[in-house]
Short mmCIF file of C-alpha atoms and ligand atoms in Angstrom, two decimals:
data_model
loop_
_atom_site.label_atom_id
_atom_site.label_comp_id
_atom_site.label_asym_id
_atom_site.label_seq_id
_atom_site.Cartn_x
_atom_site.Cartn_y
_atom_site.Cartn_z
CA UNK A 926 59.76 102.93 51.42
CA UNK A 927 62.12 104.91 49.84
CA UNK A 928 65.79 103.70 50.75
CA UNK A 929 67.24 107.90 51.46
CA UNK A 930 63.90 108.09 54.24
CA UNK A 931 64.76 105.35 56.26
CA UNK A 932 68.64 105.69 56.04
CA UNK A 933 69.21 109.70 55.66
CA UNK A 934 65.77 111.17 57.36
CA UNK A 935 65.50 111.76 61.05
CA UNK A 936 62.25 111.25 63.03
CA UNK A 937 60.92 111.90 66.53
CA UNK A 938 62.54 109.76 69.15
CA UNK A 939 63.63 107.03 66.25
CA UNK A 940 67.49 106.50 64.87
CA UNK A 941 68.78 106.68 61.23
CA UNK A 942 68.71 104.52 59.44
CA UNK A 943 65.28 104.78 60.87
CA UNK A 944 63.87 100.81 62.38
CA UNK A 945 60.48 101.31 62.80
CA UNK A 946 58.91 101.94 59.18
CA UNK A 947 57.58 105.21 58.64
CA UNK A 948 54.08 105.64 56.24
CA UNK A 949 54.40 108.43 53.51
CA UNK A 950 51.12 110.59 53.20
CA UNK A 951 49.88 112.09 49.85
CA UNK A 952 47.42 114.16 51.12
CA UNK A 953 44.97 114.73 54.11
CA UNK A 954 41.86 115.99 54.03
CA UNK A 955 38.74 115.81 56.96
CA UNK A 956 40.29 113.43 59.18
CA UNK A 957 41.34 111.64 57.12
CA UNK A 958 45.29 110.90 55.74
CA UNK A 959 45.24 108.86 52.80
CA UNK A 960 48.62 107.15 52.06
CA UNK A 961 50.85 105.92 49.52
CA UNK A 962 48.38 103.13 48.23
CA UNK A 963 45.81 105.44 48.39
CA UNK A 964 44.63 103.76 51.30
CA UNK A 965 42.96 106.27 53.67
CA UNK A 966 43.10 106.19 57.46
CA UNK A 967 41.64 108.20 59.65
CA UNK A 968 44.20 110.67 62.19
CA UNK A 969 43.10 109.36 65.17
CA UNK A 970 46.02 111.37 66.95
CA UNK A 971 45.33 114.56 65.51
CA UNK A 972 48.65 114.80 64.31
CA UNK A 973 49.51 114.96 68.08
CA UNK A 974 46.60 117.06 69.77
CA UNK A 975 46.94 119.85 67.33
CA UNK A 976 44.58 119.64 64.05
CA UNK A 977 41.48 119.92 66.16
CA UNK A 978 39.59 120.79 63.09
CA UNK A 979 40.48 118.43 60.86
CA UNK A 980 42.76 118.86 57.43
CA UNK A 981 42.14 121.47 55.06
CA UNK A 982 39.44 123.46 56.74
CA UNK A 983 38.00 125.67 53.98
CA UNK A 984 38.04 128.63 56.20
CA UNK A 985 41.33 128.18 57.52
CA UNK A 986 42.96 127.53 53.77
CA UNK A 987 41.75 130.97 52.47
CA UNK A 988 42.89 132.63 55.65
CA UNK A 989 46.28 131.58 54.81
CA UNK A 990 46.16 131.84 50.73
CA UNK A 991 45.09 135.57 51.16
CA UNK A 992 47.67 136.04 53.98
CA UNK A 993 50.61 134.70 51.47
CA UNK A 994 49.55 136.92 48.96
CA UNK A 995 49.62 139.89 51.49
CA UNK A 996 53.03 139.17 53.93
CA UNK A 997 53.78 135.57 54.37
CA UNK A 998 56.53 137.01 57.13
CA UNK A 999 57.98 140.16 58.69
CA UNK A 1000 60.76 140.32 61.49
CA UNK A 1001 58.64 141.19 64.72
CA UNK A 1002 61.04 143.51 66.39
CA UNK A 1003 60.33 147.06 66.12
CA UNK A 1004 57.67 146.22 63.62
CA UNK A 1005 54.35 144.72 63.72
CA UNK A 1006 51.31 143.84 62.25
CA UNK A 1007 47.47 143.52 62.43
CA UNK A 1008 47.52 139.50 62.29
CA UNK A 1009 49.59 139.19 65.52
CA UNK A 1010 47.74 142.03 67.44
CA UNK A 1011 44.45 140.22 66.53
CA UNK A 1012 45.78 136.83 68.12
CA UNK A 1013 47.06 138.11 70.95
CA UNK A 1014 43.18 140.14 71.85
CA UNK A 1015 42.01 136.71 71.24
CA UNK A 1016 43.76 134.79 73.96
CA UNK A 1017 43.75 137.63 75.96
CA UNK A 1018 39.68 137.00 75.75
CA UNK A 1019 39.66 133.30 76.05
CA UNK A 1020 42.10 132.45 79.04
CA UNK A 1021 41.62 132.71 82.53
CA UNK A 1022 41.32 135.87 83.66
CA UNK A 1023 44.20 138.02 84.65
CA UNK A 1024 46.27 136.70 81.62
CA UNK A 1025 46.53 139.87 79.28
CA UNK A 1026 50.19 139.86 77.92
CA UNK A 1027 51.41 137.64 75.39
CA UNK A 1028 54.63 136.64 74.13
CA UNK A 1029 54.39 134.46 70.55
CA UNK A 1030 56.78 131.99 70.02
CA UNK A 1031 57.30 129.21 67.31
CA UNK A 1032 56.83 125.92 69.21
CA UNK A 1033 55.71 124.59 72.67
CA UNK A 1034 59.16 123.99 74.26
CA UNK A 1035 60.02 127.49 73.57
CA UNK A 1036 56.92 128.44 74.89
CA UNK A 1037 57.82 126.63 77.84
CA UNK A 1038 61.75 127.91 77.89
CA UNK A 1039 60.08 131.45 77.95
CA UNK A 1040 58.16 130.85 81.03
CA UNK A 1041 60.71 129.51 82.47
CA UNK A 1042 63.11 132.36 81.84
CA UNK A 1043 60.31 134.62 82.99
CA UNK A 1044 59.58 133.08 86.35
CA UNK A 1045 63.25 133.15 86.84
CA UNK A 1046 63.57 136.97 86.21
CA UNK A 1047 60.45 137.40 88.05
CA UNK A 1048 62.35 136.80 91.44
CA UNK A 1049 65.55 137.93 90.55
CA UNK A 1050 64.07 141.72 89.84
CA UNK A 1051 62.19 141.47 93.19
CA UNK A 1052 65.96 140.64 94.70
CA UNK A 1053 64.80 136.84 95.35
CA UNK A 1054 68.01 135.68 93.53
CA UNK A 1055 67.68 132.27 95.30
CA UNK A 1056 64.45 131.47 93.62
CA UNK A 1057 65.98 129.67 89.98
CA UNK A 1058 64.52 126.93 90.66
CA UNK A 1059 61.12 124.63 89.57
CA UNK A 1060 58.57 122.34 91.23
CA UNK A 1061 56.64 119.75 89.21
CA UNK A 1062 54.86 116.90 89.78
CA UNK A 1063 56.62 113.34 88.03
CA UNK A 1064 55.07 111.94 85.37
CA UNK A 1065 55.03 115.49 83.45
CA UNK A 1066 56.00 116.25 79.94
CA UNK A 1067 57.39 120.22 78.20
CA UNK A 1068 59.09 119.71 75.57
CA UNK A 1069 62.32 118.06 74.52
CA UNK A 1070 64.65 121.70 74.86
CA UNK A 1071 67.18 121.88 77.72
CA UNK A 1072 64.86 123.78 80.09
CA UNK A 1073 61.92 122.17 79.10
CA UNK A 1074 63.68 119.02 79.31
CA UNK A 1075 64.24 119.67 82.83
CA UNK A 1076 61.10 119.98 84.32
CA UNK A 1077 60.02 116.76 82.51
CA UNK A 1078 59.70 113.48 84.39
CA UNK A 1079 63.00 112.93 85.40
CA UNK A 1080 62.80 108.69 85.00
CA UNK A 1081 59.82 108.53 82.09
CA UNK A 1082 60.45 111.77 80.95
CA UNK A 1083 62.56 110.39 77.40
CA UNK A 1084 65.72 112.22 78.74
CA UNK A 1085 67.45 110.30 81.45
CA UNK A 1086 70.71 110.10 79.88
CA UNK A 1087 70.76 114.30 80.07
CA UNK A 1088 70.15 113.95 84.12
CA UNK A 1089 73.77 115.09 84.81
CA UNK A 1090 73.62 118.14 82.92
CA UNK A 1091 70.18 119.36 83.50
CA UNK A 1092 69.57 121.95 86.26
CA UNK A 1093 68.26 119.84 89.26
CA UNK A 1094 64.59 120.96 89.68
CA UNK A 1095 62.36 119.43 92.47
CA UNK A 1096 59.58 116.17 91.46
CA UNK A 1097 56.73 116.20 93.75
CA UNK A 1098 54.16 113.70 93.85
CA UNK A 1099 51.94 113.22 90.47
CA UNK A 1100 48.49 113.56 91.12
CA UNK A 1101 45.91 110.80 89.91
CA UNK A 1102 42.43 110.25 90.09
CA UNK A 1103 41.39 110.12 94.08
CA UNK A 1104 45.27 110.81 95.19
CA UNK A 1105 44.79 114.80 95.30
CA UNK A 1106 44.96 114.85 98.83
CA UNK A 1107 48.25 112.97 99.12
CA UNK A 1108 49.86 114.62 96.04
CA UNK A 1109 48.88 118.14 97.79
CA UNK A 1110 50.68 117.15 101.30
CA UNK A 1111 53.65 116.11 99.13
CA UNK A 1112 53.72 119.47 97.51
CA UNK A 1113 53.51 121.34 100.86
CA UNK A 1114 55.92 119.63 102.53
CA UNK A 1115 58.67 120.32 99.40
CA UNK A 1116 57.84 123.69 99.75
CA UNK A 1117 57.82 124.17 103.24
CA UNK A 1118 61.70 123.25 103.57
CA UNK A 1119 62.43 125.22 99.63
CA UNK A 1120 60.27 127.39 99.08
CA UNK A 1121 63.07 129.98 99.22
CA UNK A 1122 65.39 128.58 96.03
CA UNK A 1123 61.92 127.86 94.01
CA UNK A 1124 60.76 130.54 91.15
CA UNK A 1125 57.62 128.77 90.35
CA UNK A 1126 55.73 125.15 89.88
CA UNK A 1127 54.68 124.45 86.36
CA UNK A 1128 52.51 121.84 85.62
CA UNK A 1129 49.43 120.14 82.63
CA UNK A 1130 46.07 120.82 84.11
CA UNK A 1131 43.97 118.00 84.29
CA UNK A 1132 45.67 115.88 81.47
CA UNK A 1133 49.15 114.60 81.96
CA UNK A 1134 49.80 114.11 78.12
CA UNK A 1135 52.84 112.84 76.63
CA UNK A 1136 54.68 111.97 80.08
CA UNK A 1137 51.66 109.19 80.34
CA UNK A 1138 48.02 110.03 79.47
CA UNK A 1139 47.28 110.76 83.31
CA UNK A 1140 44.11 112.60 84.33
CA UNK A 1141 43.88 113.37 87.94
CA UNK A 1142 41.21 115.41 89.84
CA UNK A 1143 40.56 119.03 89.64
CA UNK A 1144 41.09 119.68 93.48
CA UNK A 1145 44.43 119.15 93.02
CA UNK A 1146 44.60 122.13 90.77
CA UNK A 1147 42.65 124.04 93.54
CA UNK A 1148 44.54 123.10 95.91
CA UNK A 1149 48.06 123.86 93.68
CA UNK A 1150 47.22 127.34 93.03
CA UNK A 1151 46.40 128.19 96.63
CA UNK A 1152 49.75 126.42 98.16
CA UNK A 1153 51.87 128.20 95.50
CA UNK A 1154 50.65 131.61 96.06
CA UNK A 1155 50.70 130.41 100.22
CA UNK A 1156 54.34 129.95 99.37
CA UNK A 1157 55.40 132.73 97.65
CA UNK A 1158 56.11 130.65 94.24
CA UNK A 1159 54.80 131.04 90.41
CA UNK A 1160 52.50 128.89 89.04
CA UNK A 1161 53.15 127.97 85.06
CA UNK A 1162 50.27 126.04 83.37
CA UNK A 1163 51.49 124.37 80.57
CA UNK A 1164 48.14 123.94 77.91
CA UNK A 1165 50.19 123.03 75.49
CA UNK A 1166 48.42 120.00 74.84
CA UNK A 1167 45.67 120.64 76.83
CA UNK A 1168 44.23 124.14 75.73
CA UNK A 1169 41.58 124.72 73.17
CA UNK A 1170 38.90 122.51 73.68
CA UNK A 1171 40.57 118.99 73.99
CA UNK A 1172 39.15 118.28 77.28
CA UNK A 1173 35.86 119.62 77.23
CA UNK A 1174 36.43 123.06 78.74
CA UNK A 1175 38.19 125.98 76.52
CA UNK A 1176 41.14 125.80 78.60
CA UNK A 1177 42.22 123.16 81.34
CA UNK A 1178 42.52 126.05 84.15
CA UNK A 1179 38.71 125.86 83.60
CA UNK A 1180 37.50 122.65 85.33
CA UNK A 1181 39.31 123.95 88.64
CA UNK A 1182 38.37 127.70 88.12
CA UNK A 1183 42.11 128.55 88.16
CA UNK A 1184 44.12 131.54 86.80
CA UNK A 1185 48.16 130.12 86.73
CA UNK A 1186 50.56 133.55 86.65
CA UNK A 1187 52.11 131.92 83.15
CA UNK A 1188 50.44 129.88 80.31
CA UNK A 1189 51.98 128.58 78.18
CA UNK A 1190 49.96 127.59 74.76
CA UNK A 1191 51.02 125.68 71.47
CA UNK A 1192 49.83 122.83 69.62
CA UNK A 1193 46.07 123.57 68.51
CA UNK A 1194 46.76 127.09 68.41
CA UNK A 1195 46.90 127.00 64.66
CA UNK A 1196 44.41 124.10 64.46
CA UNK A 1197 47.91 121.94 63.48
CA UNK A 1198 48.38 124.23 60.59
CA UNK A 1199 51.89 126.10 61.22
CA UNK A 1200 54.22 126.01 63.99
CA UNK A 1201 53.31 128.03 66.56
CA UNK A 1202 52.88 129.00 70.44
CA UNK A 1203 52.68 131.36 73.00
CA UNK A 1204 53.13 132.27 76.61
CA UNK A 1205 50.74 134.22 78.65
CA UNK A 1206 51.08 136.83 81.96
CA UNK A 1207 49.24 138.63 84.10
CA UNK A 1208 50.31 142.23 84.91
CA UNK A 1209 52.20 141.70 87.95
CA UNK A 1210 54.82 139.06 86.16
CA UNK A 1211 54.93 140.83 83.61
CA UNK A 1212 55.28 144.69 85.21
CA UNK A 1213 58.71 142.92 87.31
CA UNK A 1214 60.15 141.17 84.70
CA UNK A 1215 60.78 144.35 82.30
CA UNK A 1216 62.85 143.86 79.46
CA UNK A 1217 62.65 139.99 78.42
CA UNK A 1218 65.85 139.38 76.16
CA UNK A 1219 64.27 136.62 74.28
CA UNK A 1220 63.00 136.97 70.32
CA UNK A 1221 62.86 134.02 68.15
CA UNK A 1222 63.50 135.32 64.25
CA UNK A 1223 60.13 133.99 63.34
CA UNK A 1224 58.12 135.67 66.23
CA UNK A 1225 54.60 136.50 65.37
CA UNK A 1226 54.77 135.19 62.07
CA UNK A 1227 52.29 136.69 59.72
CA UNK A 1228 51.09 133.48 58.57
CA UNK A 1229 50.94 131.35 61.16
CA UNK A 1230 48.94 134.16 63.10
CA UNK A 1231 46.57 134.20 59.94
CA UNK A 1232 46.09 130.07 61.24
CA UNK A 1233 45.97 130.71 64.22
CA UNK A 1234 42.93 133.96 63.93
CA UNK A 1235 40.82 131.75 61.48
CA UNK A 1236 41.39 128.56 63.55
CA UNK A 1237 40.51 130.49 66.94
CA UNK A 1238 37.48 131.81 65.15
CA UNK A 1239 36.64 128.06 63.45
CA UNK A 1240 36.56 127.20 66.88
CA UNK A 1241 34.72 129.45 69.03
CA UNK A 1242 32.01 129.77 65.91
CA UNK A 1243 31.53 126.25 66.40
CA UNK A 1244 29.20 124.11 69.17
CA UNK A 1245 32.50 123.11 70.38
CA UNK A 1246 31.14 122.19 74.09
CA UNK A 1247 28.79 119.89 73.01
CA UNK A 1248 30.53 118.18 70.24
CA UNK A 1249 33.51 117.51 73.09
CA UNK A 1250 30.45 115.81 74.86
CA UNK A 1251 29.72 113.63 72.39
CA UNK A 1252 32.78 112.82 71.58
CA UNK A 1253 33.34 112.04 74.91
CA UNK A 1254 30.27 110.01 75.39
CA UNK A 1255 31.30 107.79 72.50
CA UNK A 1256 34.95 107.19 74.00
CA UNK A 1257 33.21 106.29 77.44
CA UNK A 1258 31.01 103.75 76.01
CA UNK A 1259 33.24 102.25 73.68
CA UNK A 1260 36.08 101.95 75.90
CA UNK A 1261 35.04 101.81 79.31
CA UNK A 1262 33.59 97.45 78.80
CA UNK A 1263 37.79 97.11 77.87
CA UNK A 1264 38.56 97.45 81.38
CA UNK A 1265 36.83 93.62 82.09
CA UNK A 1266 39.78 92.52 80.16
CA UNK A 1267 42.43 91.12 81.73
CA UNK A 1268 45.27 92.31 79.64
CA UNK A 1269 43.79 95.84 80.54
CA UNK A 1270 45.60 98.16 83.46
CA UNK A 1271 43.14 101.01 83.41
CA UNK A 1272 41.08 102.65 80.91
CA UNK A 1273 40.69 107.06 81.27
CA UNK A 1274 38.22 109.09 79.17
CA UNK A 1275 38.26 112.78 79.41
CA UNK A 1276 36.79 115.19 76.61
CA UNK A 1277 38.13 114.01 73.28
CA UNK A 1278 40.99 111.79 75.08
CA UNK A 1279 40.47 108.28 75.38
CA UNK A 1280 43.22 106.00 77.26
CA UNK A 1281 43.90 102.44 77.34
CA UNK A 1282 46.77 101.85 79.90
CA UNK A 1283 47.91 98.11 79.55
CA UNK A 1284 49.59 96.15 81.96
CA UNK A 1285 52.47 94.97 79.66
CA UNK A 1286 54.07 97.06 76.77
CA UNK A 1287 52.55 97.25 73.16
CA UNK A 1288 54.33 96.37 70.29
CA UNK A 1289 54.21 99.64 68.33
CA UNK A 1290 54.84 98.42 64.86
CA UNK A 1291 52.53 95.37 64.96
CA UNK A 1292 49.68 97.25 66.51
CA UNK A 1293 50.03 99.89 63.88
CA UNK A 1294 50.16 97.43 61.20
CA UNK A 1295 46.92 96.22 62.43
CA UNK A 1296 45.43 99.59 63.24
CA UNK A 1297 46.08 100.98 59.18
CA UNK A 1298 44.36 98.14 57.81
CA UNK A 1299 41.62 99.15 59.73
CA UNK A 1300 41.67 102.48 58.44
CA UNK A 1301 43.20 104.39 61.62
CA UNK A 1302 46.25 105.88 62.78
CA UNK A 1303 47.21 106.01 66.09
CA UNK A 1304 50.47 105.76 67.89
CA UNK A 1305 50.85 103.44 70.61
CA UNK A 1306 53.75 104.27 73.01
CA UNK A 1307 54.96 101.93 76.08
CA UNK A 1308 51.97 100.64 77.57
CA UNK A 1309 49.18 103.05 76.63
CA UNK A 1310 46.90 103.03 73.34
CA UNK A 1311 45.03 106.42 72.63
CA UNK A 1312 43.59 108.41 71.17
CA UNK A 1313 42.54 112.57 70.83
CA UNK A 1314 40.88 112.88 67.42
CA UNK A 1315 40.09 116.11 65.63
CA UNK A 1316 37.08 117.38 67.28
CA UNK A 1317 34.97 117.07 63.51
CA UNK A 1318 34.75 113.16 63.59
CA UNK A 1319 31.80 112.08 62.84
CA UNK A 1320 30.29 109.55 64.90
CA UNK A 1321 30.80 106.22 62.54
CA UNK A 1322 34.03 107.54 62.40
CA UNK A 1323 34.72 107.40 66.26
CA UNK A 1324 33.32 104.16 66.19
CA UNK A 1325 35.48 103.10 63.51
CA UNK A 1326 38.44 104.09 65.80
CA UNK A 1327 37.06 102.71 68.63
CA UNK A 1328 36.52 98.71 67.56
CA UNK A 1329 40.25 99.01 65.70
CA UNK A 1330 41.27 100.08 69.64
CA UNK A 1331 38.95 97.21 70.60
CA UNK A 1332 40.58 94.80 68.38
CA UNK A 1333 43.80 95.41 68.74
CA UNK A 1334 43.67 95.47 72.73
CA UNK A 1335 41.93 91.69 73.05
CA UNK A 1336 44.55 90.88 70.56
CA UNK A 1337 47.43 91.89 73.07
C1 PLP B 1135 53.94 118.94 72.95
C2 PLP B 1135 54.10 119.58 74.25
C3 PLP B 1135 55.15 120.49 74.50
C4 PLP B 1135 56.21 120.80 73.48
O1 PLP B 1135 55.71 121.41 72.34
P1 PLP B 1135 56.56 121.38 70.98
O2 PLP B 1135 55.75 122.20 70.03
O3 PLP B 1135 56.67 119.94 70.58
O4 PLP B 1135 57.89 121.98 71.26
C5 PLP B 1135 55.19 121.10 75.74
N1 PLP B 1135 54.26 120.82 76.70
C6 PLP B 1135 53.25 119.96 76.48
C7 PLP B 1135 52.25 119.73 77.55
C8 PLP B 1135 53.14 119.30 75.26
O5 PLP B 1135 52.13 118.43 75.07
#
């Protein structure tokens, strides 16, 4: 590897000069990323939950070529444009009800800063000036900004060392599969003694995702929006990594029939083309909040809305429901037999998500060594291999990822 990448280029949660080695891509196409040798793996991450429909979708290309020709960008206050009006109809359509204004952002933590901000505001404009502060279950994950940071897991969540000089928020309970109950009664109590400094709990439906690949039971999202509405407190959903398909339902509100007063949305949203996100209200947040002072320069950009529009529509024009089954069906019987083996903590399938939780820590570099010359990427982090590949693998393909999983987990 080139010797200004590993000593002058910064990556995600690595130093520089940069340890762990770092694979250049040419080009990626399907699902596929073929690299430096020409060697071709298949993105087995979805270049973290977001190209759900694979590299270089046709449609998706010529949405974007036409859009450069017409206005790549154009500063979204005071002006506007048909590309960001069209996005925001089509979440307005496809989330929960209830959730009908939208505020575009470039990137999930901001999304998540801007909920924040609003939930605050919320309370303050209703002369609740106690409520500034959040509720969320341990083992979460927001984003890596200093409010999103906050409401992460406060040991796992990657930003311990920040503890002193993050707002203090309030960790309840995470919920897991059969522990809804418990995680519920922890919940209540929390709010029974704060309820009165809280603005709002946010929270992943369903998924856990970066804070630990947990899925946990939908009553506990049932039983989260009625405590927080009991309580007098906002409820932020954050389907950032969640939302648009990835496990099995459009949205991860669905599988508990929930409407949250604040989604937040990133990630797929442009189906991993461009950088881009959004946070969603109903009328009543939105009606006391008023004036938000909050506008990021690249706000509704024109051509990350034209990724976004064709990458909705890719989506919905697809058999998206069924292909998540299969998908999912593959993942189950692939993974589930790993669970006999010893080395194996727990193994969690839902929708295109497929978990291996180990009982020890992986090596990261020599499992990915060994998971490229099978012809996949993944990346392993503490004890958990996984995957969430784009929703157009083929079967073989799946299969392919699956026995490199297989391999590299009776290796361990
Ligand atoms: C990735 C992620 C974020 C942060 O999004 P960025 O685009 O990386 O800022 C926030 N919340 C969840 C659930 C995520 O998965």
């Amino acid at each position: 590897m080139n010797s200004f990448e590993i000593s002058n280029v910064w990556h995600p949660y690595a130093r520089v000069p940069n340890e762990v080695p770092t694979h250049l891509v040419k080009s990626a196409k399907g699902v596929y990323l073929t690299l430096e040798n020409n060697h071709k793996v298949i993105d087995g991450m979805s270049s973290w939950w977001s190209v759900i429909h694979g590299y270089s979708n046709p449609i998706i290309n010529s949405a974007m070529k036409s859009q450069i020709d017409s206005m790549s960008h154009v500063m979204f206050g005071g002006l506007t444009h048909q590309g960001a009006i069209d996005v925001c109809k089509k979440l307005v359509n496809i989330t929960p009800k209830g959730l009908n204004k939208v505020f575009l952002s470039d990137s999930g933590s901001v999304a998540v800063e801007v909920a924040l901000k609003i939930a605050i505001q919320y309370w303050h404009n209703k002369n609740h000036n106690s409520k500034t502060r959040f509720v969320t279950p341990r083992g979460g994950y927001h984003g890596d900004t200093f409010g999103a940071m906050s409401v992460c897991d406060p040991v796992n969540g990657m930003h311990e060392i920040f503890s002193g000089v993050l707002p203090q928020h309030f960790f309840v309970k995470r919920p897991t599969k059969g522990n809804s109950e418990a995680a519920l009664n922890d919940l209540e109590s929390t709010l029974k003694v704060n309820h009165n400094s809280i603005a709002a709990m946010i929270l992943e439906p369903i998924v856990q995702g970066a804070g630990g690949m947990n899925i946990y039971d939908k009553d506990y999202l049932v039983g989260v929006r009625k405590i927080c509405s009991q309580y007098n407190i906002l409820l932020i959903v954050d389907e950032i990594a969640t939302g648009f398909g990835r496990t099995g339902k459009l949205f991860g509100c669905e599988h508990a029939n929930i409407s949250p007063d604040i989604l937040c949305l990133g990630k797929a949203l442009t189906g991993g083309y461009m950088s881009m996100a959004a946070t969603l209200t109903n009328d009543d947040v939105a009606q006391n909040v008023g004036v938000l002072m909050h506008g990021p320069t690249f706000m509704g950009n024109p051509l990350a809305c034209s990724a976004a529009n064709a990458s909705i529509e890719v989506l919905l024009n697809s058999k998206w429901e069924s292909n998540i089954k299969r998908i999912e069906q593959i993942l189950s019987n692939e993974l589930m037999p790993l669970q006999s083996i010893k080395s194996v903590k727990e193994v969690r399938i839902i929708g295109a998500i497929g978990v291996v939780e180990m009982k020890n820590n992986i090596n990261m570099k020599d499992a990915q060594d060994k998971l490229i010359d099978m012809g996949v990427w993944l990346r392993p982090y503490g004890k958990l291999l996984y995957t969430m590949p784009p929703f157009v693998t083929k079967d073989d393909e799946l299969y392919k990822i699956t026995s490199a999983m297989k391999t590299v987990v009776s290796n361990l």
